[in-house]
Short mmCIF file of C-alpha atoms in Angstrom, two decimals:
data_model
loop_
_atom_site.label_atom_id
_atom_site.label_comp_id
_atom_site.label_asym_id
_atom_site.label_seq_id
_atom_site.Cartn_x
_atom_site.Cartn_y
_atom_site.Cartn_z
CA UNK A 844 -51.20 -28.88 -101.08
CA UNK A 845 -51.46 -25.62 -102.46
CA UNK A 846 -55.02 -25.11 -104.01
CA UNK A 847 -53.93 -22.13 -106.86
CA UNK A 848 -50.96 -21.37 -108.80
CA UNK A 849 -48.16 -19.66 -106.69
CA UNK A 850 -45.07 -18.30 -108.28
CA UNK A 851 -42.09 -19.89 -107.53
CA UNK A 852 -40.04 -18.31 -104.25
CA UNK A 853 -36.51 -16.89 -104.74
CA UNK A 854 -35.84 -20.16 -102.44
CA UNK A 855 -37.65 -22.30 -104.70
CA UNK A 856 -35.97 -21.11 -107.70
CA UNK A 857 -32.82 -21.97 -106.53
CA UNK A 858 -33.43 -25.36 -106.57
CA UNK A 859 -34.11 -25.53 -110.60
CA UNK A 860 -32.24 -22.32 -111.80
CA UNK A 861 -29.17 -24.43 -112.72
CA UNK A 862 -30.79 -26.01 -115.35
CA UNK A 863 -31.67 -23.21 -117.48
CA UNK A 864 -28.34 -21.70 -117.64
CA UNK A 865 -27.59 -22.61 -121.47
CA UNK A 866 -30.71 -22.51 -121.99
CA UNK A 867 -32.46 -19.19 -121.51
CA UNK A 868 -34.83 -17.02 -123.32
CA UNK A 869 -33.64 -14.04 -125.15
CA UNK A 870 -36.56 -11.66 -124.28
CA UNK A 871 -38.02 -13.01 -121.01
CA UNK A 872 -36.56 -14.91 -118.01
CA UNK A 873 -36.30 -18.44 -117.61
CA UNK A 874 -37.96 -18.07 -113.97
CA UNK A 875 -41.35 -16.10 -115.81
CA UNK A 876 -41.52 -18.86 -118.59
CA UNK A 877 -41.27 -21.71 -116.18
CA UNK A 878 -43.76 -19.92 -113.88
CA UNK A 879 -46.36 -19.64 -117.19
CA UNK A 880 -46.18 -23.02 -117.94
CA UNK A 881 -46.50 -24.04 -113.75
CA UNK A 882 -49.85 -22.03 -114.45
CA UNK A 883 -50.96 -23.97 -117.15
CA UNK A 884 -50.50 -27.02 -115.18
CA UNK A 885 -52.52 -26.14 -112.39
CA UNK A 886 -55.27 -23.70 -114.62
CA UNK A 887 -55.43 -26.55 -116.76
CA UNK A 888 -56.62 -23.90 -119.28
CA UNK A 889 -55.09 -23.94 -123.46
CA UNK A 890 -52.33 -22.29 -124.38
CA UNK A 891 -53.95 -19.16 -125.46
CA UNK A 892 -55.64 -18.36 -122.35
CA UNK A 893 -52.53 -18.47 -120.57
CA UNK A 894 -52.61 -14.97 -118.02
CA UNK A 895 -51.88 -11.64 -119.72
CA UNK A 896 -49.75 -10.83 -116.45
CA UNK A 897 -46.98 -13.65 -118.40
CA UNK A 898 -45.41 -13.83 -121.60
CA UNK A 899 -47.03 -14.26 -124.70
CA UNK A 900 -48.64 -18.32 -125.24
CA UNK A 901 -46.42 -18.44 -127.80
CA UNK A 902 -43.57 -17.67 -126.54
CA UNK A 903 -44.37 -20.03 -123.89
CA UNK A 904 -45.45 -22.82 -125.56
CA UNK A 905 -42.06 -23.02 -127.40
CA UNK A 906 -40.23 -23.10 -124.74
CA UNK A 907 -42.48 -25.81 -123.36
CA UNK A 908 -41.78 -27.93 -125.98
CA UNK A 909 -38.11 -27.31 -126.32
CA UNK A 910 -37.94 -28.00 -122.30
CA UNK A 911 -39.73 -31.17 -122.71
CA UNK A 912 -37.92 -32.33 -126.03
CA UNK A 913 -34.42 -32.33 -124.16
CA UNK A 914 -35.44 -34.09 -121.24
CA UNK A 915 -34.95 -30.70 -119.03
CA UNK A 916 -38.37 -30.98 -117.12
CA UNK A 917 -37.96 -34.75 -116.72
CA UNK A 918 -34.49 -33.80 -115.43
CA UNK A 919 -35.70 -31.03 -113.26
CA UNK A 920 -38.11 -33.27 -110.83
CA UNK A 921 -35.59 -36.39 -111.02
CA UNK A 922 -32.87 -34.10 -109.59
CA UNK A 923 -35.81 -32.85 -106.97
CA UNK A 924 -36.97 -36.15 -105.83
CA UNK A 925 -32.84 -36.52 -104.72
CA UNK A 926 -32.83 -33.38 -103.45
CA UNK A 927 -36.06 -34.32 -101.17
CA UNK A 928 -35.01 -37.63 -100.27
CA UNK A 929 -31.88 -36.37 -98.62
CA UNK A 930 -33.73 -33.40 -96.78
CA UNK A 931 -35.57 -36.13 -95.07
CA UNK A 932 -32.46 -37.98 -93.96
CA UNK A 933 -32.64 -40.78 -97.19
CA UNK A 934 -29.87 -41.78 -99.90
CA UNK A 935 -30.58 -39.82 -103.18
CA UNK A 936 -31.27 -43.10 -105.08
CA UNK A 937 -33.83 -45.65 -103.90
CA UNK A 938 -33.24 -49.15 -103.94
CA UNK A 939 -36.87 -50.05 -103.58
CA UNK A 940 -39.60 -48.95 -105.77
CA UNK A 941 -43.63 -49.36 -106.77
CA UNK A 942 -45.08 -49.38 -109.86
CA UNK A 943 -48.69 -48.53 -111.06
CA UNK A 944 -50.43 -47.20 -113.77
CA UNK A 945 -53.71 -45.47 -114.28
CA UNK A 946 -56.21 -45.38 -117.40
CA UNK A 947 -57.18 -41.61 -117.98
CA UNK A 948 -60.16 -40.58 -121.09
CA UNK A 949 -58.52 -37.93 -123.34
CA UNK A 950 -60.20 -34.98 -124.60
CA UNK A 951 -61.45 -34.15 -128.19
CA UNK A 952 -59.36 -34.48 -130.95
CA UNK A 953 -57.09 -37.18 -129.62
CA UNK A 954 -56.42 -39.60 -132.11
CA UNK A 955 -53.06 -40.92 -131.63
CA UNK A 956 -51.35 -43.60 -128.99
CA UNK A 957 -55.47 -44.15 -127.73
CA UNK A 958 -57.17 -47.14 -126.76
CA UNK A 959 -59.79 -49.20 -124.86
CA UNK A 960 -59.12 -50.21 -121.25
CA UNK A 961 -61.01 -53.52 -120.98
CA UNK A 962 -60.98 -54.06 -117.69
CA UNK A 963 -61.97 -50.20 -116.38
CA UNK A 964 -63.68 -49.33 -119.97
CA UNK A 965 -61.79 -46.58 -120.17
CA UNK A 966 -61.39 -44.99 -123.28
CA UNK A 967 -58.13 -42.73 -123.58
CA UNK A 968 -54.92 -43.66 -122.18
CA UNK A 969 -52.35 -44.84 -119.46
CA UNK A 970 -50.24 -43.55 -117.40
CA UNK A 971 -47.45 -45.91 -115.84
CA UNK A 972 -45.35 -44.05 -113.07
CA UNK A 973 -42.37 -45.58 -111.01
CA UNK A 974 -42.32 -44.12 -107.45
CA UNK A 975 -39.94 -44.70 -104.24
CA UNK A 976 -41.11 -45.78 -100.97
CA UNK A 977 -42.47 -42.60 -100.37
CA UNK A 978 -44.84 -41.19 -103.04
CA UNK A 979 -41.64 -39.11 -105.06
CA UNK A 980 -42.47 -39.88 -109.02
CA UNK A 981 -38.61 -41.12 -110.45
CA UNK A 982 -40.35 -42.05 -114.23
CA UNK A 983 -43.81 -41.62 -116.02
CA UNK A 984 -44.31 -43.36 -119.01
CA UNK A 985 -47.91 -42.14 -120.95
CA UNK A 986 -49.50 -44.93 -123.69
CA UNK A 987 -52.41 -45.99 -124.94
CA UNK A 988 -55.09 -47.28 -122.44
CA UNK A 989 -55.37 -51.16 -123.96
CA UNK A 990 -51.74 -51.37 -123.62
CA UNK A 991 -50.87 -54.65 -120.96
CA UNK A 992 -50.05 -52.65 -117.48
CA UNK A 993 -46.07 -55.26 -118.13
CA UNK A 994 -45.82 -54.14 -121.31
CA UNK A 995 -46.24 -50.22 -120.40
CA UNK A 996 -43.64 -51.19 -117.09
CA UNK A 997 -40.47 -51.91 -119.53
CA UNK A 998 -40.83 -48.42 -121.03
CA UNK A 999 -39.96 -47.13 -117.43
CA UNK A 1000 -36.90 -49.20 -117.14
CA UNK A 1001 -34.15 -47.23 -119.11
CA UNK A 1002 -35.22 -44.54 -117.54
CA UNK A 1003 -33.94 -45.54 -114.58
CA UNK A 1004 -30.43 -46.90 -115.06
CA UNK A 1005 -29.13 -43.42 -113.38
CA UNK A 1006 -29.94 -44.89 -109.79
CA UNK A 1007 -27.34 -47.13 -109.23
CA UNK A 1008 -28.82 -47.85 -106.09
CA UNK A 1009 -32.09 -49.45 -107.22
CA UNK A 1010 -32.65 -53.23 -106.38
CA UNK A 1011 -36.49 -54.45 -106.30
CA UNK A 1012 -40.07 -53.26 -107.82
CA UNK A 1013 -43.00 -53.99 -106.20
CA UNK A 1014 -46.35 -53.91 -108.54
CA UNK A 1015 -49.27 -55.80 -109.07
CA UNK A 1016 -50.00 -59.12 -110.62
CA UNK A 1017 -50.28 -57.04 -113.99
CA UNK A 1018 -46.57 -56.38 -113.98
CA UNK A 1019 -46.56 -60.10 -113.38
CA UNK A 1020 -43.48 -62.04 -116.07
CA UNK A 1021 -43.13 -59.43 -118.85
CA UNK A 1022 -42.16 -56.74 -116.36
CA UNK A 1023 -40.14 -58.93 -114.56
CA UNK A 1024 -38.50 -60.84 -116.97
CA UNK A 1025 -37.40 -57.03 -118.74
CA UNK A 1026 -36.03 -55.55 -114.87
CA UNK A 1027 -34.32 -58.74 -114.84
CA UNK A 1028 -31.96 -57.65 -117.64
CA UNK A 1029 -31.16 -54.46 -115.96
CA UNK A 1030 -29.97 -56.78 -113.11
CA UNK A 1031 -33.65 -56.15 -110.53
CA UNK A 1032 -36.14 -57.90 -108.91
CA UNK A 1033 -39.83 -57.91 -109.27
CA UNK A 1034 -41.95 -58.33 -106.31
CA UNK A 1035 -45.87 -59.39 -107.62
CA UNK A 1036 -46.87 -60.60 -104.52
CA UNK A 1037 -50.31 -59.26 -103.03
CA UNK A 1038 -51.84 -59.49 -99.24
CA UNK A 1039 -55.03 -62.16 -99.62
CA UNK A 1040 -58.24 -59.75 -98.73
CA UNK A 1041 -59.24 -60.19 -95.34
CA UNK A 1042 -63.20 -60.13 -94.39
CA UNK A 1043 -62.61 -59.19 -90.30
CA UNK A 1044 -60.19 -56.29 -91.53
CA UNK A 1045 -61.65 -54.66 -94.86
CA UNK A 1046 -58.98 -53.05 -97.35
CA UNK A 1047 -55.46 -53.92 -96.61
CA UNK A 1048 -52.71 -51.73 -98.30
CA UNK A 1049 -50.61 -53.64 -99.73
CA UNK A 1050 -47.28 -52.99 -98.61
CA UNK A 1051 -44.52 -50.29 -100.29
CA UNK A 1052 -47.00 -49.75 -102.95
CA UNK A 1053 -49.90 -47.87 -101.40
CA UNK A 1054 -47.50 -45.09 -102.09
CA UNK A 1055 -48.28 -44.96 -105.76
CA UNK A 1056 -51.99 -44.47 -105.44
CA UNK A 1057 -51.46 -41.68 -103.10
CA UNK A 1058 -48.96 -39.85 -105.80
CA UNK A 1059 -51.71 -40.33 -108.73
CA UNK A 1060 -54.26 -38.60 -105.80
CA UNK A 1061 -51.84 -36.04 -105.30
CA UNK A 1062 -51.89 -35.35 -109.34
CA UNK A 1063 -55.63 -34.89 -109.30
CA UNK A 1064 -55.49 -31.33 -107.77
CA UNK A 1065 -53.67 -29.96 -111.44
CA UNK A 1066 -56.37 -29.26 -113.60
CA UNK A 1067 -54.57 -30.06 -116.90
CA UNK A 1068 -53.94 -33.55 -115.35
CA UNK A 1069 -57.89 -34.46 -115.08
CA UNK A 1070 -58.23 -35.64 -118.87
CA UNK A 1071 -55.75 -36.33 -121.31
CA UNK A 1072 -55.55 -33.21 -123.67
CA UNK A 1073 -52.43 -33.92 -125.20
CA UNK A 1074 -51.78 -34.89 -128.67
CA UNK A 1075 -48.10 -35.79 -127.78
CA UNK A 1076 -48.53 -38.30 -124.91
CA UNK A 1077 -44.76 -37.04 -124.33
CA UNK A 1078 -46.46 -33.63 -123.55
CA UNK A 1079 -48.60 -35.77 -121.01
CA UNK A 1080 -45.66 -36.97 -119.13
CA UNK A 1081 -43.83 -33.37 -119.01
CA UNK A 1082 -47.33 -31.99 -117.45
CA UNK A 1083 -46.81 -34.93 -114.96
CA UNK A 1084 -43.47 -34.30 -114.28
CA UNK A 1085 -44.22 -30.26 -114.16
CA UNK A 1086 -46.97 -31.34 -111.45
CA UNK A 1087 -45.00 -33.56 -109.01
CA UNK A 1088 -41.95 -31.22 -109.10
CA UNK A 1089 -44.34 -28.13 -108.06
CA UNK A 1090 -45.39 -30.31 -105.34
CA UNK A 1091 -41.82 -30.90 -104.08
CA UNK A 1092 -40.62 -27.59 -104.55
CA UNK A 1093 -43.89 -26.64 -102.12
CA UNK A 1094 -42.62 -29.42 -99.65
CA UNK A 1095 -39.33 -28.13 -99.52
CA UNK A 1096 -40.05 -24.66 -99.38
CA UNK A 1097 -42.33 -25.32 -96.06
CA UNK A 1098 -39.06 -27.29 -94.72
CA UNK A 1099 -37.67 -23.86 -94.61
CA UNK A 1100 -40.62 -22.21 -93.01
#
């Protein structure tokens, strides 16, 4: 894990350039702008302390939001998570995958899709992410905090009708009939069932859904990740998605190496 911003690699940028081709910037590459707004994820700074050595905020920030409107940057680390799985000898769609979510305090100003998390008393919001058997984030959903773990699950679900592959969920008891009864329709199982604690052997992973703890651990090292400073809680989920596929693209770059 890389512990600064690094621009992308000609190797890297291979990977992602595809996507960009009808949809480039008239006065500055695609590559700088998507480099920017990889700083901002890691800096975790605002938009107008963004580096003087890219392109102006502005500039920036519009193309974040037209990136993230369109569904490119969700597209970018979906197509990267494939692209991964079959470097490490895997079919590009899983047909097992965990679910989790995590409550997150926003920062000042944050008004909208905000609530109380009971149970952690949290403040802010949550963030529900669908992962395959090895860590690789396939959806994020981003709501309020008091919204019911299940009920934040079925938002994840039409996002992943593309893998035709998929078969089962494994989550908590949270995700317990609501989740399950909405995967059903999409013609996939829910697995709720958790390992009893054991006294003689301390913490017991559960099994195929560790994973998901270690991906939100892995999303701790961005800066703009450690509160909640979006007012869009869309923008939240692009900054996740912007995250995980910089960590990919840094896996796959040290496959070459």
């Amino acid at each position: 894990m890389q512990a600064k911003h690094v621009d992308l690699t000609d190797f890297q940028w291979q990977y992602i350039k595809k996507f960009f081709v009808n949809d480039r910037p008239t006065k500055y590459s695609s590559r700088e702008m998507f480099n920017a707004i990889q700083w901002i994820t890691r800096a975790g700074t605002q938009w107008r302390n963004l580096d003087s050595r890219f392109p102006k905020w502005q500039s920036v920030y519009y193309y974040f939001r037209k990136w993230k409107r369109s569904g490119l940057i969700i597209q970018i680390i979906i197509e990267l998570t494939k692209i991964d799985r079959q470097e490490q000898g895997q079919k590009p769609s899983p047909s097992l995958l965990a679910v989790d979510s995590q409550s997150i305090k926003v920062g000042t100003g944050i008004s909208i899709d905000k609530g109380i998390d009971g149970n952690k008393k949290i403040n802010g919001r949550k963030r529900s992410i669908a992962v395959d058997i090895d860590g690789r984030i396939v959806a994020v959903y981003v709501g309020a905090a008091n919204q019911h773990d299940g009920e934040a699950g079925l938002e994840l679900l039409p996002k992943l009708t593309q893998f035709e592959r998929l078969e089962l969920f494994r989550g908590d008891s949270a995700y317990g009939k609501v989740f399950a009864e909405g995967a059903e329709i999409f013609g996939w199982i829910t697995d709720t069932i958790q390992n009893p604690p054991s006294k003689d052997r301390g913490f017991v992973p559960q099994k195929q859904r560790w994973q998901v703890e270690r991906t939100f651990g892995w999303l701790n090292s961005y800066r703009r990740l450690s509160k909640d400073y979006e007012k869009d809680p869309r923008s939240s989920e692009a900054f996740i998605a912007l995250s995980y596929s910089n960590t990919i693209l840094i896996r796959l770059h040290e496959y070459r190496l």
